[in-house]
JSON list of C-alpha atoms in Angstrom, two decimals:
[
{"chain": "A", "resi": 43, "resn": "MET", "atom": "CA", "xyz": [44.33, 23.21, -8.22]},
{"chain": "A", "resi": 44, "resn": "GLU", "atom": "CA", "xyz": [42.41, 20.27, -9.65]},
{"chain": "A", "resi": 45, "resn": "LYS", "atom": "CA", "xyz": [39.01, 20.95, -11.00]},
{"chain": "A", "resi": 46, "resn": "GLU", "atom": "CA", "xyz": [36.33, 18.78, -9.32]},
{"chain": "A", "resi": 47, "resn": "LEU", "atom": "CA", "xyz": [34.47, 16.67, -11.81]},
{"chain": "A", "resi": 48, "resn": "GLU", "atom": "CA", "xyz": [30.76, 17.35, -12.09]},
{"chain": "A", "resi": 49, "resn": "THR", "atom": "CA", "xyz": [29.35, 14.03, -10.95]},
{"chain": "A", "resi": 50, "resn": "HIS", "atom": "CA", "xyz": [26.18, 13.24, -9.15]},
{"chain": "A", "resi": 51, "resn": "VAL", "atom": "CA", "xyz": [24.98, 10.36, -7.09]},
{"chain": "A", "resi": 52, "resn": "CYS", "atom": "CA", "xyz": [22.39, 9.71, -9.82]},
{"chain": "A", "resi": 53, "resn": "GLU", "atom": "CA", "xyz": [24.89, 7.64, -11.75]},
{"chain": "A", "resi": 54, "resn": "GLU", "atom": "CA", "xyz": [24.11, 4.04, -10.90]},
{"chain": "A", "resi": 55, "resn": "ARG", "atom": "CA", "xyz": [27.71, 2.94, -10.39]},
{"chain": "A", "resi": 56, "resn": "ILE", "atom": "CA", "xyz": [28.39, 5.85, -8.00]},
{"chain": "A", "resi": 57, "resn": "PHE", "atom": "CA", "xyz": [25.20, 5.22, -6.01]},
{"chain": "A", "resi": 58, "resn": "GLU", "atom": "CA", "xyz": [25.99, 1.52, -5.79]},
{"chain": "A", "resi": 59, "resn": "SER", "atom": "CA", "xyz": [29.52, 2.28, -4.65]},
{"chain": "A", "resi": 60, "resn": "ILE", "atom": "CA", "xyz": [28.23, 4.62, -1.94]},
{"chain": "A", "resi": 61, "resn": "TYR", "atom": "CA", "xyz": [25.67, 2.03, -0.85]},
{"chain": "A", "resi": 62, "resn": "ARG", "atom": "CA", "xyz": [28.30, -0.71, -0.55]},
{"chain": "A", "resi": 63, "resn": "LYS", "atom": "CA", "xyz": [30.66, 1.60, 1.38]},
{"chain": "A", "resi": 64, "resn": "LEU", "atom": "CA", "xyz": [28.20, 3.22, 3.78]},
{"chain": "A", "resi": 65, "resn": "SER", "atom": "CA", "xyz": [25.14, 1.01, 4.36]},
{"chain": "A", "resi": 66, "resn": "LYS", "atom": "CA", "xyz": [26.75, -1.10, 7.11]},
{"chain": "A", "resi": 67, "resn": "SER", "atom": "CA", "xyz": [28.22, 1.99, 8.79]},
{"chain": "A", "resi": 68, "resn": "ILE", "atom": "CA", "xyz": [24.86, 3.76, 8.85]},
{"chain": "A", "resi": 69, "resn": "HIS", "atom": "CA", "xyz": [23.11, 0.63, 10.12]},
{"chain": "A", "resi": 70, "resn": "ASP", "atom": "CA", "xyz": [25.68, 0.21, 12.91]},
{"chain": "A", "resi": 71, "resn": "PHE", "atom": "CA", "xyz": [25.53, 3.91, 13.81]},
{"chain": "A", "resi": 72, "resn": "LEU", "atom": "CA", "xyz": [21.74, 3.73, 14.20]},
{"chain": "A", "resi": 73, "resn": "TYR", "atom": "CA", "xyz": [21.88, 0.44, 16.09]},
{"chain": "A", "resi": 74, "resn": "TYR", "atom": "CA", "xyz": [24.52, 1.65, 18.56]},
{"chain": "A", "resi": 75, "resn": "LYS", "atom": "CA", "xyz": [22.91, 5.03, 19.09]},
{"chain": "A", "resi": 76, "resn": "TYR", "atom": "CA", "xyz": [19.22, 4.03, 19.30]},
{"chain": "A", "resi": 77, "resn": "GLY", "atom": "CA", "xyz": [19.12, 0.24, 19.62]},
{"chain": "A", "resi": 78, "resn": "SER", "atom": "CA", "xyz": [17.07, -2.25, 17.63]},
{"chain": "A", "resi": 79, "resn": "ASN", "atom": "CA", "xyz": [13.78, -0.50, 18.43]},
{"chain": "A", "resi": 80, "resn": "CYS", "atom": "CA", "xyz": [14.48, 2.16, 15.81]},
{"chain": "A", "resi": 81, "resn": "ASN", "atom": "CA", "xyz": [14.58, -0.57, 13.13]},
{"chain": "A", "resi": 82, "resn": "PRO", "atom": "CA", "xyz": [18.03, 0.31, 11.74]},
{"chain": "A", "resi": 83, "resn": "ASN", "atom": "CA", "xyz": [17.63, -1.87, 8.61]},
{"chain": "A", "resi": 84, "resn": "ASP", "atom": "CA", "xyz": [14.53, -0.05, 7.40]},
{"chain": "A", "resi": 85, "resn": "THR", "atom": "CA", "xyz": [15.84, 3.35, 8.40]},
{"chain": "A", "resi": 86, "resn": "THR", "atom": "CA", "xyz": [19.08, 2.76, 6.50]},
{"chain": "A", "resi": 87, "resn": "GLN", "atom": "CA", "xyz": [17.12, 1.77, 3.41]},
{"chain": "A", "resi": 88, "resn": "GLU", "atom": "CA", "xyz": [14.89, 4.81, 3.78]},
{"chain": "A", "resi": 89, "resn": "ALA", "atom": "CA", "xyz": [17.93, 7.08, 4.04]},
{"chain": "A", "resi": 90, "resn": "PHE", "atom": "CA", "xyz": [19.32, 5.66, 0.80]},
{"chain": "A", "resi": 91, "resn": "LEU", "atom": "CA", "xyz": [15.92, 6.09, -0.81]},
{"chain": "A", "resi": 92, "resn": "LYS", "atom": "CA", "xyz": [15.98, 9.78, 0.12]},
{"chain": "A", "resi": 93, "resn": "LEU", "atom": "CA", "xyz": [19.50, 10.03, -1.29]},
{"chain": "A", "resi": 94, "resn": "TRP", "atom": "CA", "xyz": [18.28, 8.55, -4.56]},
{"chain": "A", "resi": 95, "resn": "LYS", "atom": "CA", "xyz": [15.35, 10.96, -4.70]},
{"chain": "A", "resi": 96, "resn": "ASN", "atom": "CA", "xyz": [17.71, 13.90, -4.12]},
{"chain": "A", "resi": 97, "resn": "CYS", "atom": "CA", "xyz": [20.61, 12.50, -6.12]},
{"chain": "A", "resi": 98, "resn": "GLY", "atom": "CA", "xyz": [20.84, 15.52, -8.42]},
{"chain": "A", "resi": 99, "resn": "MET", "atom": "CA", "xyz": [21.47, 17.85, -5.50]},
{"chain": "A", "resi": 100, "resn": "VAL", "atom": "CA", "xyz": [23.99, 15.71, -3.60]},
{"chain": "A", "resi": 101, "resn": "SER", "atom": "CA", "xyz": [27.56, 15.31, -4.76]},
{"chain": "A", "resi": 102, "resn": "PRO", "atom": "CA", "xyz": [29.39, 12.07, -3.97]},
{"chain": "A", "resi": 103, "resn": "SER", "atom": "CA", "xyz": [31.66, 13.93, -1.56]},
{"chain": "A", "resi": 104, "resn": "LYS", "atom": "CA", "xyz": [28.64, 15.08, 0.48]},
{"chain": "A", "resi": 105, "resn": "ALA", "atom": "CA", "xyz": [26.74, 11.77, 0.32]},
{"chain": "A", "resi": 106, "resn": "LYS", "atom": "CA", "xyz": [28.10, 10.39, 3.60]},
{"chain": "A", "resi": 107, "resn": "SER", "atom": "CA", "xyz": [27.12, 13.48, 5.55]},
{"chain": "A", "resi": 108, "resn": "PHE", "atom": "CA", "xyz": [23.72, 13.57, 3.85]},
{"chain": "A", "resi": 109, "resn": "LEU", "atom": "CA", "xyz": [23.00, 9.90, 4.64]},
{"chain": "A", "resi": 110, "resn": "PHE", "atom": "CA", "xyz": [24.00, 10.07, 8.30]},
{"chain": "A", "resi": 111, "resn": "THR", "atom": "CA", "xyz": [22.01, 13.27, 8.82]},
{"chain": "A", "resi": 112, "resn": "VAL", "atom": "CA", "xyz": [18.93, 11.89, 7.09]},
{"chain": "A", "resi": 113, "resn": "ALA", "atom": "CA", "xyz": [19.11, 8.57, 8.95]},
{"chain": "A", "resi": 114, "resn": "ASN", "atom": "CA", "xyz": [19.49, 10.31, 12.30]},
{"chain": "A", "resi": 115, "resn": "ASN", "atom": "CA", "xyz": [16.59, 12.67, 11.54]},
{"chain": "A", "resi": 116, "resn": "LEU", "atom": "CA", "xyz": [14.38, 9.76, 10.46]},
{"chain": "A", "resi": 117, "resn": "VAL", "atom": "CA", "xyz": [14.93, 8.05, 13.81]},
{"chain": "A", "resi": 118, "resn": "LEU", "atom": "CA", "xyz": [14.38, 11.28, 15.75]},
{"chain": "A", "resi": 119, "resn": "ASN", "atom": "CA", "xyz": [11.10, 11.85, 13.87]},
{"chain": "A", "resi": 120, "resn": "GLN", "atom": "CA", "xyz": [10.06, 8.28, 14.60]},
{"chain": "A", "resi": 121, "resn": "LEU", "atom": "CA", "xyz": [10.83, 8.72, 18.30]},
{"chain": "A", "resi": 122, "resn": "LYS", "atom": "CA", "xyz": [8.92, 12.00, 18.38]},
{"chain": "A", "resi": 123, "resn": "HIS", "atom": "CA", "xyz": [5.94, 10.25, 16.79]},
{"chain": "A", "resi": 124, "resn": "GLU", "atom": "CA", "xyz": [6.12, 7.47, 19.40]},
{"chain": "A", "resi": 125, "resn": "LYS", "atom": "CA", "xyz": [6.16, 10.10, 22.13]},
{"chain": "A", "resi": 126, "resn": "VAL", "atom": "CA", "xyz": [2.98, 11.67, 20.70]},
{"chain": "A", "resi": 127, "resn": "LYS", "atom": "CA", "xyz": [1.33, 8.24, 20.55]},
{"chain": "A", "resi": 128, "resn": "LEU", "atom": "CA", "xyz": [2.22, 7.55, 24.19]},
{"chain": "A", "resi": 129, "resn": "LYS", "atom": "CA", "xyz": [0.91, 10.95, 25.25]},
{"chain": "A", "resi": 130, "resn": "TYR", "atom": "CA", "xyz": [-2.35, 10.26, 23.44]},
{"chain": "A", "resi": 131, "resn": "GLN", "atom": "CA", "xyz": [-2.66, 6.86, 25.11]},
{"chain": "A", "resi": 132, "resn": "LYS", "atom": "CA", "xyz": [-2.25, 8.48, 28.54]},
{"chain": "A", "resi": 133, "resn": "ILE", "atom": "CA", "xyz": [-5.29, 10.67, 27.98]},
{"chain": "A", "resi": 134, "resn": "ASN", "atom": "CA", "xyz": [-8.05, 9.14, 30.03]},
{"chain": "A", "resi": 135, "resn": "THR", "atom": "CA", "xyz": [-10.53, 7.47, 27.80]},
{"chain": "A", "resi": 136, "resn": "LYS", "atom": "CA", "xyz": [-14.13, 7.51, 28.83]},
{"chain": "A", "resi": 137, "resn": "THR", "atom": "CA", "xyz": [-14.79, 4.38, 30.89]},
{"chain": "A", "resi": 138, "resn": "HIS", "atom": "CA", "xyz": [-18.40, 5.06, 31.66]},
{"chain": "A", "resi": 139, "resn": "THR", "atom": "CA", "xyz": [-21.52, 6.08, 29.81]},
{"chain": "A", "resi": 140, "resn": "ASN", "atom": "CA", "xyz": [-24.60, 7.99, 30.77]},
{"chain": "A", "resi": 141, "resn": "GLU", "atom": "CA", "xyz": [-26.81, 5.23, 29.40]},
{"chain": "A", "resi": 142, "resn": "SER", "atom": "CA", "xyz": [-28.47, 2.94, 31.84]},
{"chain": "A", "resi": 143, "resn": "PRO", "atom": "CA", "xyz": [-27.91, -0.82, 31.61]},
{"chain": "A", "resi": 144, "resn": "GLU", "atom": "CA", "xyz": [-31.56, -1.12, 30.58]},
{"chain": "A", "resi": 145, "resn": "PHE", "atom": "CA", "xyz": [-31.02, 1.25, 27.63]},
{"chain": "A", "resi": 146, "resn": "ILE", "atom": "CA", "xyz": [-27.90, -0.65, 26.54]},
{"chain": "A", "resi": 147, "resn": "MET", "atom": "CA", "xyz": [-29.83, -3.94, 26.68]},
{"chain": "A", "resi": 148, "resn": "GLN", "atom": "CA", "xyz": [-32.73, -2.46, 24.68]},
{"chain": "A", "resi": 149, "resn": "GLU", "atom": "CA", "xyz": [-30.30, -1.11, 22.12]},
{"chain": "A", "resi": 150, "resn": "ALA", "atom": "CA", "xyz": [-28.71, -4.54, 21.71]},
{"chain": "A", "resi": 151, "resn": "GLU", "atom": "CA", "xyz": [-32.12, -6.20, 21.36]},
{"chain": "A", "resi": 152, "resn": "PHE", "atom": "CA", "xyz": [-33.20, -3.63, 18.78]},
{"chain": "A", "resi": 153, "resn": "LEU", "atom": "CA", "xyz": [-30.02, -4.17, 16.77]},
{"chain": "A", "resi": 154, "resn": "GLU", "atom": "CA", "xyz": [-30.60, -7.92, 16.87]},
{"chain": "A", "resi": 155, "resn": "LYS", "atom": "CA", "xyz": [-34.18, -7.48, 15.60]},
{"chain": "A", "resi": 156, "resn": "TYR", "atom": "CA", "xyz": [-33.01, -5.01, 12.94]},
{"chain": "A", "resi": 157, "resn": "ASN", "atom": "CA", "xyz": [-30.41, -7.47, 11.64]},
{"chain": "A", "resi": 158, "resn": "SER", "atom": "CA", "xyz": [-32.99, -10.27, 11.68]},
{"chain": "A", "resi": 159, "resn": "VAL", "atom": "CA", "xyz": [-35.47, -8.21, 9.62]},
{"chain": "A", "resi": 160, "resn": "LEU", "atom": "CA", "xyz": [-32.71, -7.32, 7.17]},
{"chain": "A", "resi": 161, "resn": "GLU", "atom": "CA", "xyz": [-31.72, -10.97, 6.79]},
{"chain": "A", "resi": 162, "resn": "ASN", "atom": "CA", "xyz": [-35.29, -12.00, 6.02]},
{"chain": "A", "resi": 163, "resn": "MET", "atom": "CA", "xyz": [-35.88, -9.16, 3.56]},
{"chain": "A", "resi": 164, "resn": "LYS", "atom": "CA", "xyz": [-35.70, -9.81, -0.20]},
{"chain": "A", "resi": 165, "resn": "GLU", "atom": "CA", "xyz": [-32.12, -9.42, -1.36]},
{"chain": "A", "resi": 166, "resn": "GLU", "atom": "CA", "xyz": [-32.97, -6.70, -3.89]},
{"chain": "A", "resi": 167, "resn": "TYR", "atom": "CA", "xyz": [-34.55, -4.52, -1.19]},
{"chain": "A", "resi": 168, "resn": "ARG", "atom": "CA", "xyz": [-31.80, -5.20, 1.35]},
{"chain": "A", "resi": 169, "resn": "VAL", "atom": "CA", "xyz": [-28.98, -4.40, -1.09]},
{"chain": "A", "resi": 170, "resn": "ALA", "atom": "CA", "xyz": [-30.54, -1.15, -2.28]},
{"chain": "A", "resi": 171, "resn": "PHE", "atom": "CA", "xyz": [-31.34, -0.09, 1.30]},
{"chain": "A", "resi": 172, "resn": "LEU", "atom": "CA", "xyz": [-27.87, -0.84, 2.68]},
{"chain": "A", "resi": 173, "resn": "LEU", "atom": "CA", "xyz": [-26.11, 0.83, -0.23]},
{"chain": "A", "resi": 174, "resn": "SER", "atom": "CA", "xyz": [-28.27, 3.90, 0.29]},
{"chain": "A", "resi": 175, "resn": "LYS", "atom": "CA", "xyz": [-28.31, 4.17, 4.07]},
{"chain": "A", "resi": 176, "resn": "ALA", "atom": "CA", "xyz": [-25.25, 2.29, 5.33]},
{"chain": "A", "resi": 177, "resn": "GLU", "atom": "CA", "xyz": [-22.80, 3.27, 2.60]},
{"chain": "A", "resi": 178, "resn": "ASN", "atom": "CA", "xyz": [-24.36, 6.66, 1.78]},
{"chain": "A", "resi": 179, "resn": "LYS", "atom": "CA", "xyz": [-24.40, 6.00, -1.96]},
{"chain": "A", "resi": 180, "resn": "LYS", "atom": "CA", "xyz": [-26.53, 8.23, -4.13]},
{"chain": "A", "resi": 181, "resn": "GLN", "atom": "CA", "xyz": [-29.45, 6.64, -5.92]},
{"chain": "A", "resi": 182, "resn": "LYS", "atom": "CA", "xyz": [-27.84, 7.28, -9.28]},
{"chain": "A", "resi": 183, "resn": "GLU", "atom": "CA", "xyz": [-24.68, 5.44, -8.15]},
{"chain": "A", "resi": 184, "resn": "ILE", "atom": "CA", "xyz": [-26.74, 2.51, -6.89]},
{"chain": "A", "resi": 185, "resn": "ALA", "atom": "CA", "xyz": [-28.65, 2.37, -10.16]},
{"chain": "A", "resi": 186, "resn": "GLU", "atom": "CA", "xyz": [-25.38, 2.20, -12.10]},
{"chain": "A", "resi": 187, "resn": "MET", "atom": "CA", "xyz": [-23.95, -0.46, -9.77]},
{"chain": "A", "resi": 188, "resn": "LEU", "atom": "CA", "xyz": [-27.02, -2.67, -9.95]},
{"chain": "A", "resi": 189, "resn": "GLU", "atom": "CA", "xyz": [-27.73, -1.84, -13.60]},
{"chain": "A", "resi": 190, "resn": "ILE", "atom": "CA", "xyz": [-31.28, -0.70, -12.91]},
{"chain": "A", "resi": 191, "resn": "THR", "atom": "CA", "xyz": [-33.11, 2.63, -13.19]},
{"chain": "A", "resi": 192, "resn": "VAL", "atom": "CA", "xyz": [-33.13, 5.29, -10.49]},
{"chain": "A", "resi": 193, "resn": "LYS", "atom": "CA", "xyz": [-36.91, 4.82, -10.07]},
{"chain": "A", "resi": 194, "resn": "VAL", "atom": "CA", "xyz": [-36.38, 1.13, -9.29]},
{"chain": "A", "resi": 195, "resn": "VAL", "atom": "CA", "xyz": [-33.76, 2.07, -6.70]},
{"chain": "A", "resi": 196, "resn": "GLU", "atom": "CA", "xyz": [-36.17, 4.56, -5.14]},
{"chain": "A", "resi": 197, "resn": "TYR", "atom": "CA", "xyz": [-38.86, 1.90, -4.98]},
{"chain": "A", "resi": 198, "resn": "ARG", "atom": "CA", "xyz": [-36.56, -0.73, -3.46]},
{"chain": "A", "resi": 199, "resn": "VAL", "atom": "CA", "xyz": [-35.21, 1.61, -0.79]},
{"chain": "A", "resi": 200, "resn": "HIS", "atom": "CA", "xyz": [-38.72, 2.81, 0.05]},
{"chain": "A", "resi": 201, "resn": "ARG", "atom": "CA", "xyz": [-40.03, -0.76, 0.18]},
{"chain": "A", "resi": 202, "resn": "ALA", "atom": "CA", "xyz": [-37.17, -1.85, 2.49]},
{"chain": "A", "resi": 203, "resn": "PHE", "atom": "CA", "xyz": [-37.86, 1.13, 4.72]},
{"chain": "A", "resi": 204, "resn": "MET", "atom": "CA", "xyz": [-41.56, 0.23, 4.90]},
{"chain": "A", "resi": 205, "resn": "ILE", "atom": "CA", "xyz": [-40.74, -3.40, 5.80]},
{"chain": "A", "resi": 206, "resn": "LEU", "atom": "CA", "xyz": [-38.44, -2.24, 8.59]},
{"chain": "A", "resi": 207, "resn": "LYS", "atom": "CA", "xyz": [-41.04, 0.24, 9.82]},
{"chain": "A", "resi": 208, "resn": "GLU", "atom": "CA", "xyz": [-43.75, -2.47, 9.88]},
{"chain": "A", "resi": 209, "resn": "GLN", "atom": "CA", "xyz": [-41.64, -5.03, 11.72]},
{"chain": "A", "resi": 210, "resn": "LEU", "atom": "CA", "xyz": [-39.68, -2.80, 14.10]},
{"chain": "A", "resi": 211, "resn": "GLU", "atom": "CA", "xyz": [-41.43, -0.69, 16.68]},
{"chain": "A", "resi": 212, "resn": "GLY", "atom": "CA", "xyz": [-40.16, 2.89, 16.73]},
{"chain": "A", "resi": 213, "resn": "PHE", "atom": "CA", "xyz": [-37.99, 2.54, 13.60]},
{"chain": "A", "resi": 214, "resn": "SER", "atom": "CA", "xyz": [-37.20, 5.74, 11.75]},
{"chain": "A", "resi": 215, "resn": "ILE", "atom": "CA", "xyz": [-34.29, 6.87, 9.64]},
{"chain": "A", "resi": 216, "resn": "LYS", "atom": "CA", "xyz": [-32.98, 10.24, 8.54]}
]
């Protein structure tokens, strides 16, 4: 009885040999079984990537079985994911709102006025305000970003808020 040599797929020459021998076969297997929609080129590459990541646990004699199993499972997982996406798309999305057309129009007008006031505001106030309220940055973070003190940030945000409050009817922010 011959003793099997302890080799692993981690050796570059062995991995390359396996790749040259099996890559076309795996690609063709995936293409014939699932068609071009499963993207057999990418799936084949991904299967070999998984082989490389697990090279210490896979002997060269088991590499073919490992690759075909992994490639098949990758496609099955992809198809399962597509099925979930289709199921989610079938769920009826809300096509109506409870808001009246008048409310929607007022909301659009308010947003237009809000953007106009922001555009006309001094840049230093606008930047501090948007960083604070739109991006939810803390005042200390804003101070570091703008290289100013926290008190200056507080003042700029407050001043921007006051300008918006003066020029927009019913403006308030939490």
